[in-house]
CSV table of C-alpha atoms in Angstrom, one decimal:
chain,number,residue,atom,x,y,z
M,1,MET,CA,-64.2,121.6,35.1
M,2,LEU,CA,-61.5,120.3,33.4
M,3,LYS,CA,-59.7,123.9,32.8
M,4,LYS,CA,-57.5,124.8,35.3
M,5,MET,CA,-55.2,127.4,35.7
M,6,THR,CA,-51.9,125.8,36.7
M,7,LYS,CA,-49.6,127.7,39.1
M,8,ARG,CA,-52.7,128.8,40.8
M,9,LEU,CA,-50.6,129.3,43.7
M,10,GLY,CA,-47.4,131.0,42.4
M,11,SER,CA,-46.6,134.4,44.4
M,12,LEU,CA,-49.7,134.5,45.8
M,13,LEU,CA,-49.8,132.4,48.3
M,14,LEU,CA,-46.1,131.2,48.4
M,15,SER,CA,-45.2,134.7,49.4
M,16,ALA,CA,-48.1,134.6,51.7
M,17,ALA,CA,-46.7,131.0,53.2
M,18,LEU,CA,-43.3,132.9,53.6
M,19,ILE,CA,-43.9,136.3,54.8
M,20,LEU,CA,-47.5,136.2,56.7
M,21,PRO,CA,-46.8,134.2,59.7
M,22,ALA,CA,-49.8,133.9,62.2
M,23,THR,CA,-51.5,136.5,61.4
M,24,ALA,CA,-54.7,135.9,60.8
M,25,GLY,CA,-54.8,133.3,64.0
M,26,ALA,CA,-52.5,135.9,66.8
M,27,PHE,CA,-55.9,136.7,68.8
M,28,ALA,CA,-57.2,132.9,69.2
M,29,ALA,CA,-58.1,131.7,72.6
M,30,GLY,CA,-55.8,129.3,72.8
M,31,PRO,CA,-52.7,126.9,70.9
M,32,GLN,CA,-53.8,125.7,67.8
M,33,ALA,CA,-51.1,122.7,67.4
M,34,GLN,CA,-48.5,121.1,69.1
M,35,ILE,CA,-45.4,119.3,67.7
M,36,GLY,CA,-43.9,117.5,70.6
M,37,SER,CA,-44.3,119.2,73.7
M,38,THR,CA,-44.3,122.8,72.1
M,39,GLN,CA,-47.7,124.3,71.6
M,40,TYR,CA,-47.9,126.8,69.0
M,41,THR,CA,-50.5,130.0,69.4
M,42,THR,CA,-51.2,129.0,65.5
M,43,LEU,CA,-50.9,126.0,62.9
M,44,TRP,CA,-49.0,128.8,61.0
M,45,GLU,CA,-46.3,129.1,63.5
M,46,ALA,CA,-46.3,125.2,63.7
M,47,LEU,CA,-45.9,124.9,60.0
M,48,GLU,CA,-43.4,127.5,59.7
M,49,GLU,CA,-41.2,125.2,62.8
M,50,VAL,CA,-41.8,121.8,61.4
M,51,LYS,CA,-39.2,119.6,60.5
M,52,ASP,CA,-38.4,115.6,59.1
M,53,GLY,CA,-39.8,113.3,60.7
M,54,GLN,CA,-42.2,115.1,63.4
M,55,THR,CA,-46.2,115.1,63.6
M,56,ILE,CA,-48.0,118.7,64.1
M,57,GLU,CA,-50.9,117.8,66.9
M,58,ILE,CA,-53.9,120.3,66.2
M,59,LEU,CA,-55.6,121.0,69.7
M,60,SER,CA,-58.8,123.3,67.9
M,61,ASP,CA,-60.8,124.0,65.2
M,62,ILE,CA,-59.2,126.7,63.4
M,63,SER,CA,-61.2,128.7,60.8
M,64,ASN,CA,-60.3,131.1,58.0
M,65,GLU,CA,-56.2,131.5,58.0
M,66,GLU,CA,-55.7,130.5,54.4
M,67,LEU,CA,-53.2,128.3,55.3
M,68,THR,CA,-50.3,127.0,53.0
M,69,LEU,CA,-47.3,124.5,53.8
M,70,PHE,CA,-44.3,125.3,51.3
M,71,CYS,CA,-41.9,122.5,51.3
M,72,SER,CA,-38.5,122.9,49.8
M,73,CYS,CA,-37.2,120.0,48.0
M,74,GLU,CA,-34.4,120.0,48.7
M,75,SER,CA,-33.9,117.3,51.7
M,76,SER,CA,-36.0,114.8,53.1
M,77,PHE,CA,-39.1,116.1,54.6
M,78,ASN,CA,-41.9,113.7,55.7
M,79,ILE,CA,-44.5,115.0,58.4
M,80,THR,CA,-47.7,114.3,59.7
M,81,ILE,CA,-50.5,116.5,60.3
M,82,ASP,CA,-53.1,115.0,63.0
M,83,LEU,CA,-56.5,117.0,63.0
M,84,ASN,CA,-57.5,115.0,66.0
M,85,ASP,CA,-61.0,115.0,65.0
M,86,HIS,CA,-61.0,118.8,64.4
M,87,THR,CA,-62.1,120.7,61.7
M,88,ILE,CA,-60.1,123.3,59.4
M,89,TYR,CA,-62.4,125.9,58.2
M,90,GLU,CA,-62.1,127.8,55.0
M,91,SER,CA,-65.0,130.4,54.3
M,92,THR,CA,-64.1,133.9,54.1
M,93,THR,CA,-62.1,134.1,51.0
M,94,ASN,CA,-61.2,132.6,47.6
M,95,SER,CA,-58.9,130.0,48.7
M,96,PRO,CA,-58.4,126.3,49.5
M,97,GLY,CA,-58.9,125.7,53.0
M,98,PHE,CA,-55.3,124.0,52.8
M,99,SER,CA,-52.5,124.5,50.3
M,100,TYR,CA,-49.3,121.8,50.4
M,101,ILE,CA,-47.0,123.7,47.7
M,102,ALA,CA,-43.3,121.9,47.1
M,103,GLY,CA,-39.9,123.0,44.7
M,104,GLY,CA,-36.4,124.4,45.0
M,105,GLY,CA,-35.1,120.4,44.7
M,106,SER,CA,-35.4,117.1,43.9
M,107,VAL,CA,-36.7,115.6,46.7
M,108,ALA,CA,-40.2,114.5,47.0
M,109,PRO,CA,-41.8,115.5,50.3
M,110,LYS,CA,-44.3,113.5,52.1
M,111,VAL,CA,-47.3,115.2,54.0
M,112,THR,CA,-50.0,113.1,55.7
M,113,ILE,CA,-53.1,114.6,57.0
M,114,ARG,CA,-55.3,112.4,59.2
M,115,ASP,CA,-58.4,112.0,60.9
M,116,GLY,CA,-60.1,115.4,60.9
M,117,THR,CA,-62.3,117.6,58.4
M,118,ILE,CA,-61.2,120.4,55.9
M,119,ARG,CA,-63.9,122.8,54.6
M,120,CYS,CA,-64.3,125.4,51.8
M,121,THR,CA,-67.4,126.9,51.8
M,122,SER,CA,-66.1,130.1,49.9
M,123,LYS,CA,-68.4,131.1,47.2
M,124,SER,CA,-67.2,134.4,46.5
M,125,THR,CA,-66.8,133.1,42.7
M,126,VAL,CA,-68.6,129.8,42.3
M,127,GLY,CA,-66.6,127.4,40.0
M,128,SER,CA,-63.2,129.0,40.6
M,129,PRO,CA,-60.5,126.8,40.6
M,130,TYR,CA,-59.2,128.1,43.5
M,131,ALA,CA,-61.4,127.5,46.5
M,132,SER,CA,-60.6,123.9,46.8
M,133,GLY,CA,-60.9,121.8,50.1
M,134,ILE,CA,-57.0,121.2,49.6
M,135,TRP,CA,-54.8,122.1,46.8
M,136,VAL,CA,-51.2,120.2,46.2
M,137,GLU,CA,-49.1,121.2,43.7
M,138,SER,CA,-45.4,121.0,42.3
M,139,MET,CA,-44.2,124.7,41.9
M,140,ASP,CA,-41.3,124.0,39.2
M,141,ARG,CA,-42.0,120.2,38.6
M,142,THR,CA,-38.2,119.8,39.7
M,143,CYS,CA,-40.4,117.5,42.3
M,144,ARG,CA,-43.6,115.6,42.8
M,145,PRO,CA,-44.6,116.2,46.6
M,146,VAL,CA,-46.9,113.4,48.2
M,147,LEU,CA,-50.4,114.6,50.1
M,148,VAL,CA,-51.5,111.3,52.1
M,149,LEU,CA,-55.1,111.2,53.3
M,150,ASP,CA,-56.2,109.3,55.8
M,151,ASN,CA,-59.3,109.0,57.8
M,152,MET,CA,-60.2,112.5,56.1
M,153,THR,CA,-63.7,114.6,55.2
M,154,ILE,CA,-63.2,117.0,52.5
M,155,SER,CA,-65.6,119.5,51.0
M,156,SER,CA,-65.4,122.1,48.8
M,157,ALA,CA,-68.9,124.6,47.9
M,158,ASN,CA,-66.9,125.8,45.3
M,159,ASP,CA,-64.5,124.0,43.1
M,160,ALA,CA,-62.9,120.7,44.0
M,161,GLY,CA,-62.3,118.5,47.0
M,162,VAL,CA,-58.8,117.8,46.8
M,163,ASN,CA,-56.8,119.6,43.1
M,164,CYS,CA,-53.9,117.5,42.5
M,165,ILE,CA,-51.1,119.3,40.1
M,166,ASP,CA,-48.0,117.3,39.0
M,167,ALA,CA,-48.1,115.8,42.4
M,168,GLN,CA,-49.0,112.3,43.7
M,169,LEU,CA,-51.9,112.0,46.2
M,170,ASN,CA,-52.4,108.5,48.1
M,171,VAL,CA,-56.0,108.1,49.2
M,172,MET,CA,-56.3,105.6,52.3
M,173,GLY,CA,-59.7,106.1,53.5
M,174,ALA,CA,-61.4,109.6,53.1
M,175,ALA,CA,-64.8,111.2,52.1
M,176,ILE,CA,-64.3,114.0,49.8
M,177,SER,CA,-67.6,115.8,48.2
M,178,ALA,CA,-67.1,119.2,46.3
M,179,TYR,CA,-69.2,121.3,44.1
M,180,ASP,CA,-67.2,120.5,40.9
M,181,ASP,CA,-64.7,117.3,41.4
M,182,ALA,CA,-64.1,115.3,44.0
M,183,ILE,CA,-60.7,115.4,42.9
M,184,TYR,CA,-59.1,116.7,39.8
M,185,ALA,CA,-55.9,115.5,38.9
M,186,GLN,CA,-53.6,117.1,36.2
M,187,ASP,CA,-50.5,115.6,35.4
M,188,ALA,CA,-50.6,113.8,38.6
M,189,PRO,CA,-50.8,109.5,39.9
M,190,VAL,CA,-53.7,109.3,42.4
M,191,TYR,CA,-54.0,105.9,44.6
M,192,ILE,CA,-56.9,105.6,46.5
M,193,GLN,CA,-57.6,102.4,49.0
M,194,ALA,CA,-60.9,103.3,50.2
M,195,GLY,CA,-63.2,106.2,50.1
M,196,ASN,CA,-66.3,108.0,49.3
M,197,PHE,CA,-66.2,110.4,46.2
M,198,TYR,CA,-69.0,112.8,45.1
M,199,THR,CA,-70.2,115.6,43.3
M,200,PRO,CA,-73.6,117.1,42.1
M,201,LYS,CA,-74.9,115.2,38.7
M,202,ASP,CA,-76.3,118.7,37.9
M,203,VAL,CA,-72.9,120.3,38.2
M,204,SER,CA,-70.1,117.8,36.6
M,205,LYS,CA,-69.8,116.2,33.3
M,206,ASN,CA,-66.7,114.3,34.0
M,207,GLY,CA,-67.9,112.5,37.1
M,208,ALA,CA,-66.4,113.0,40.8
M,209,LEU,CA,-62.6,111.5,39.7
M,210,VAL,CA,-61.3,113.4,36.8
M,211,THR,CA,-57.8,113.5,34.9
M,212,LYS,CA,-56.2,115.3,32.7
M,213,ASN,CA,-52.8,115.4,30.8
M,214,LYS,CA,-50.8,112.5,31.7
M,215,ALA,CA,-52.9,111.9,35.4
M,216,THR,CA,-54.2,108.8,36.4
M,217,ILE,CA,-56.4,106.9,39.1
M,218,SER,CA,-56.1,103.7,40.3
M,219,MET,CA,-57.9,101.6,43.1
M,220,THR,CA,-55.0,99.9,44.7
M,221,ALA,CA,-57.1,97.7,47.5
M,222,LYS,CA,-56.5,94.1,45.9
M,223,ASP,CA,-59.7,92.9,48.1
M,224,GLY,CA,-61.4,96.0,47.9
M,225,ILE,CA,-65.0,96.8,46.3
M,226,ILE,CA,-65.3,99.6,43.6
M,227,ARG,CA,-69.1,100.7,43.1
M,228,PRO,CA,-69.6,100.9,40.6
M,229,ALA,CA,-67.2,99.1,39.1
M,230,ASN,CA,-67.1,101.3,35.2
M,231,TRP,CA,-67.1,104.7,37.4
M,232,GLN,CA,-64.5,105.4,34.6
M,233,GLU,CA,-66.8,105.0,31.2
M,234,GLN,CA,-69.7,106.0,33.3
M,235,LYS,CA,-68.1,109.0,34.8
M,236,SER,CA,-69.5,108.4,37.7
M,237,THR,CA,-70.5,111.6,40.2
M,238,LEU,CA,-70.7,108.6,42.8
M,239,VAL,CA,-67.7,106.4,43.4
M,240,ARG,CA,-67.0,104.3,46.8
M,241,ALA,CA,-63.9,102.0,47.0
M,242,ILE,CA,-64.4,100.0,49.9
M,243,TRP,CA,-61.3,98.5,52.1
M,244,PHE,CA,-61.6,97.7,55.7
M,245,LYS,CA,-58.4,98.3,57.3
M,246,ASP,CA,-59.7,96.3,60.5
M,247,VAL,CA,-60.8,93.3,58.4
M,248,ARG,CA,-57.6,91.6,57.7
M,249,THR,CA,-56.9,88.4,55.7
M,250,TYR,CA,-55.8,86.5,58.6
M,251,ASP,CA,-59.0,87.3,60.8
M,252,TRP,CA,-61.5,84.2,61.1
M,253,PHE,CA,-64.4,86.7,59.6
M,254,TYR,CA,-62.4,88.1,56.9
M,255,GLU,CA,-63.9,86.3,54.0
M,256,LYS,CA,-67.5,86.4,55.2
M,257,VAL,CA,-67.8,90.7,56.0
M,258,TYR,CA,-66.3,90.5,52.1
M,259,ASP,CA,-69.1,88.3,50.9
M,260,MET,CA,-72.0,90.0,53.2
M,261,THR,CA,-70.7,93.3,51.8
M,262,ARG,CA,-70.5,92.5,48.1
M,263,ARG,CA,-73.9,91.2,47.9
M,264,GLY,CA,-74.9,94.6,49.7
M,265,LEU,CA,-76.1,93.0,52.8
M,266,ILE,CA,-74.1,95.0,55.4
M,267,SER,CA,-71.6,98.1,55.2
M,268,GLY,CA,-69.3,99.5,57.6
M,269,LYS,CA,-69.1,102.5,59.6
M,270,ASN,CA,-67.5,104.1,56.2
M,271,SER,CA,-65.5,102.4,53.2
M,272,TRP,CA,-62.5,101.8,54.9
M,273,THR,CA,-63.4,100.9,58.7
M,274,PHE,CA,-65.6,98.2,59.5
M,275,GLY,CA,-66.1,98.1,62.8
M,276,SER,CA,-65.5,94.6,63.4
M,277,LEU,CA,-65.0,94.7,67.2
M,278,ASP,CA,-67.6,96.9,67.7
M,279,SER,CA,-71.1,95.8,69.1
M,280,ILE,CA,-73.8,96.1,66.7
M,281,THR,CA,-77.3,97.4,68.1
M,282,ARG,CA,-80.7,96.2,68.0
M,283,ALA,CA,-82.1,98.2,65.2
M,284,GLU,CA,-78.8,97.4,63.0
M,285,ALA,CA,-79.5,93.9,63.4
M,286,VAL,CA,-82.7,93.9,62.0
M,287,THR,CA,-81.9,96.0,59.2
M,288,LEU,CA,-79.4,93.2,58.4
M,289,LEU,CA,-81.6,90.9,58.3
M,290,ALA,CA,-84.4,93.0,56.6
M,291,ALA,CA,-81.8,93.5,53.7
M,292,ALA,CA,-81.2,89.6,53.9
M,293,SER,CA,-84.7,89.1,52.9
M,294,GLY,CA,-84.8,91.5,49.7
M,295,GLN,CA,-88.6,92.4,50.8
M,296,ASP,CA,-89.8,96.2,50.6
M,297,VAL,CA,-89.9,98.0,54.0
M,298,SER,CA,-90.9,100.8,52.7
M,299,LYS,CA,-94.8,99.8,53.8
M,300,TYR,CA,-93.8,99.4,57.4
M,301,SER,CA,-93.4,101.6,60.7
M,302,ALA,CA,-92.9,101.1,64.3
M,303,SER,CA,-93.1,104.5,65.5
M,304,SER,CA,-96.8,104.2,66.5
M,305,MET,CA,-95.9,100.8,68.4
M,306,PHE,CA,-92.8,102.0,70.4
M,307,TYR,CA,-92.4,105.4,72.1
M,308,ASP,CA,-88.8,105.3,71.7
M,309,VAL,CA,-88.7,104.7,67.4
M,310,ALA,CA,-89.6,108.1,65.5
M,311,GLN,CA,-91.4,108.4,63.1
M,312,ASN,CA,-88.8,108.7,59.7
M,313,SER,CA,-85.6,107.5,61.4
M,314,TRP,CA,-83.7,105.5,59.4
M,315,TYR,CA,-84.8,102.3,61.5
M,316,ASP,CA,-88.3,103.1,61.4
M,317,HIS,CA,-89.2,101.1,58.8
M,318,TYR,CA,-86.7,98.2,59.4
M,319,ILE,CA,-88.1,97.6,62.8
M,320,GLY,CA,-91.9,98.0,61.4
M,321,TRP,CA,-90.9,95.0,59.3
M,322,ALA,CA,-89.3,93.3,61.9
M,323,VAL,CA,-92.3,93.2,64.1
M,324,ALA,CA,-95.2,92.6,61.5
M,325,ASN,CA,-93.1,89.6,60.5
M,326,GLY,CA,-92.6,88.0,63.7
M,327,VAL,CA,-88.9,88.8,63.6
M,328,ALA,CA,-88.0,90.7,66.2
M,329,ASN,CA,-90.5,92.0,69.4
M,330,GLY,CA,-89.9,94.9,71.5
M,331,TYR,CA,-89.2,94.9,75.4
M,332,GLY,CA,-92.9,94.6,76.4
M,333,TYR,CA,-93.3,98.5,78.1
M,334,GLY,CA,-93.6,100.4,75.1
M,335,ALA,CA,-90.3,100.5,74.1
M,336,PHE,CA,-88.0,98.7,71.4
M,337,GLY,CA,-84.7,99.4,72.6
M,338,PRO,CA,-83.3,100.7,68.6
M,339,ASN,CA,-79.4,101.6,70.1
M,340,ASP,CA,-79.5,99.3,72.7
M,341,THR,CA,-76.4,96.4,71.7
M,342,ILE,CA,-77.6,93.3,71.1
M,343,THR,CA,-76.8,90.0,73.2
M,344,ARG,CA,-75.7,87.1,71.6
M,345,GLU,CA,-78.3,85.2,72.8
M,346,GLN,CA,-80.8,87.7,71.7
M,347,LEU,CA,-79.7,87.8,67.9
M,348,ALA,CA,-79.5,84.1,68.2
M,349,VAL,CA,-83.5,84.2,68.7
M,350,MET,CA,-83.9,86.5,66.0
M,351,LEU,CA,-81.4,84.6,63.8
M,352,TYR,CA,-83.9,81.8,64.8
M,353,SER,CA,-86.9,83.7,64.0
M,354,TYR,CA,-85.5,84.7,60.3
M,355,GLN,CA,-85.7,81.2,59.9
M,356,ASN,CA,-88.7,80.2,60.5
M,357,LYS,CA,-91.1,83.2,59.1
M,358,ILE,CA,-88.8,84.4,56.4
M,359,MET,CA,-86.8,81.5,54.9
M,360,ASN,CA,-89.2,79.0,56.1
M,361,LYS,CA,-87.0,76.4,57.0
M,362,ASP,CA,-86.7,73.8,59.7
M,363,VAL,CA,-83.8,73.1,62.0
M,364,VAL,CA,-81.2,70.6,60.4
M,365,GLU,CA,-78.6,69.2,62.8
M,366,LYS,CA,-75.4,69.9,60.9
M,367,VAL,CA,-72.8,69.6,63.7
M,368,THR,CA,-73.0,68.4,67.0
M,369,PRO,CA,-72.5,71.0,69.8
M,370,GLN,CA,-69.6,70.6,72.6
M,371,GLU,CA,-71.2,71.0,76.1
M,372,MET,CA,-70.4,74.5,77.3
M,373,PRO,CA,-69.2,75.6,80.8
M,374,ASP,CA,-71.7,78.5,80.7
M,375,ALA,CA,-75.0,77.0,79.0
M,376,ASP,CA,-76.8,77.2,82.2
M,377,GLN,CA,-76.7,81.1,81.5
M,378,VAL,CA,-78.7,81.2,78.7
M,379,SER,CA,-82.1,82.8,79.7
M,380,ASP,CA,-85.4,80.3,79.3
M,381,TRP,CA,-87.1,82.5,76.3
M,382,ALA,CA,-83.8,82.0,74.3
M,383,GLN,CA,-83.2,78.1,75.0
M,384,THR,CA,-84.8,76.9,72.0
M,385,ALA,CA,-83.2,79.3,69.2
M,386,MET,CA,-80.1,79.5,71.0
M,387,ASP,CA,-79.6,75.6,70.7
M,388,ALA,CA,-81.2,75.5,67.0
M,389,MET,CA,-78.5,77.8,66.4
M,390,MET,CA,-75.6,76.3,67.6
M,391,ARG,CA,-77.0,72.5,66.4
M,392,GLU,CA,-77.1,74.5,62.6
M,393,GLY,CA,-73.1,75.4,63.2
M,394,ILE,CA,-74.6,79.4,62.9
M,395,ILE,CA,-73.5,80.2,66.6
M,396,SER,CA,-70.3,78.4,68.1
M,397,GLY,CA,-68.4,79.1,71.5
M,398,ASP,CA,-66.1,82.2,72.0
M,399,LEU,CA,-62.9,81.1,73.2
M,400,GLY,CA,-61.6,83.3,75.9
M,401,ASP,CA,-58.2,84.0,77.3
M,402,ASP,CA,-58.0,81.1,79.4
M,403,ASP,CA,-58.6,78.8,76.1
M,404,ILE,CA,-62.2,77.7,77.5
M,405,VAL,CA,-65.0,77.9,74.8
M,406,ARG,CA,-68.2,79.3,76.4
M,407,ILE,CA,-71.4,80.3,74.5
M,408,ASN,CA,-71.2,83.6,76.5
M,409,PRO,CA,-75.0,84.5,75.8
M,410,GLN,CA,-74.8,87.8,77.8
M,411,ALA,CA,-72.2,88.8,76.1
M,412,GLU,CA,-72.5,91.9,73.1
M,413,ALA,CA,-72.7,90.5,69.6
M,414,THR,CA,-70.1,92.3,67.6
M,415,ARG,CA,-70.7,93.3,63.9
M,416,ALA,CA,-68.3,90.4,63.0
M,417,GLN,CA,-70.1,88.1,64.6
M,418,ALA,CA,-73.4,89.2,63.6
M,419,ALA,CA,-72.3,89.0,60.0
M,420,CYS,CA,-70.5,85.9,60.2
M,421,MET,CA,-74.1,84.2,61.7
M,422,LEU,CA,-76.2,85.6,59.0
M,423,TYR,CA,-74.0,84.8,56.6
M,424,GLN,CA,-74.3,80.8,57.9
M,425,LEU,CA,-77.9,80.8,57.9
M,426,LEU,CA,-78.0,82.4,54.2
M,427,GLU,CA,-75.9,79.2,53.5
M,428,LEU,CA,-78.8,76.7,54.7
M,429,ALA,CA,-81.1,78.5,52.3
C-alpha cells in the first residue's frame, strides 16, 4: 500500500506520549524495565526517564500499552532498548507495537532496539496504515530520527512491519514480516545489512520493501548475499540479505563459509548469524551432505527405521537419504540421534562414505599428515576414514591453547569446521 498518511501520530499519539504515562501497565505483576539499577513498573515510565547514552533493559513481555517514545531534537539523544529476548505485543488497538517520534530541533536522535520481538496483531481495520509493528517519523521535518534494529523479529498482521516516514532506518539484523509491506519508507533512507523481509504475494503488489517519494533502500554489507539479486525489479515479496556478523574477514573459515552459503549448501542460524563455533548436529550434517549431492530426497524417509526420527520432521527425508545411500548409520539400537552433536571422527566417517558412495572418488593423498599426539584416541571404526580425510587435506588438526596440534577426534565438530570440511571434499570433484 503506497498511500500512507504521514503525520499519522500528530496530536493523537504525541499527546498520549506526554500525558498518559504508565496507565496501561499500572497493574503489572512486576517491573517491566530497568535503567542502570533503577527499576520501573512500566516501560512507559522508563521511556519518560531515559537520558542520552542510557540503555533500557526490558524485564518481561509487554502487552497492549500503545508505547510511544517522543524525542526532542534540541540536544544529543542516543539510547538503546534491549528487549532481552522478550516481546512487545499489541493486539487490542489500531496502533503500532512501538512508535518513535522526533521533532522540535535540528539534532537527530538515535534509538537502537535489539534482541527481541515486536508484534502487532490487531486487525480492527485491516490494511490501516496505523497498526504497524514499528512506526518511526519526524514530526516537523526539522531533524531525521535514526532507528537501528539489531537481532530483532518484527511482524504486523495489519499493515507494514516498519513504517519509516522522513526518518532513517538501519537494519543490522532483523526478520520483518507484515500483511502489506515489510518495510515502507517515505522520504527516508533505509540501510540494510542483513535480514529477512516478507509479505504475502496475494496482498502486496509492490513487494516486501517499498519506497515512496525520495526514499531509498540500500544493501550495505560489502560481502553480503542478496536473494533475489534483482529484488527491486521483481518487486519480490521475499527478500533475504545475508551477512554473518560472526564470520569476519580474518577468520580462517571466512571464504569457505561464504562460498558454501552462496552455493546454497549451508545456511546460518538466521541471515545475520552463522553460528560458527556452535556444534553441528547429526541431522544438520546429513542435511548438508544431501544438499551437496543435489539429489531429490523427498522419496526417502527414516521414520520407520529409527524411533527418534518423527515422520515429516524437517530431517526425516535427509536422514532417510543418508541411510539409504550408505552415507550415515544409526547407533544400532533403533536410534539415529538426530539432535545429538556430531564428533569430528563421526563427521570424518560421513565425509569418507560420501566420497565413496556419492562422489565415487578414490582417496588421493594430497598432503602428508603430521603425527598427532592423540592419534591413538581415534576409535577403531573411524580409523580408515580419519586417515583418508587427513591425507586428502580435508581434515587437519586443531591448534590448542598450548600450541600443540591435535586431531581431537572426540571433540564436537563446529558448524564452521563442517562447512570447511565439505568445501575441501567437494574440491576433489
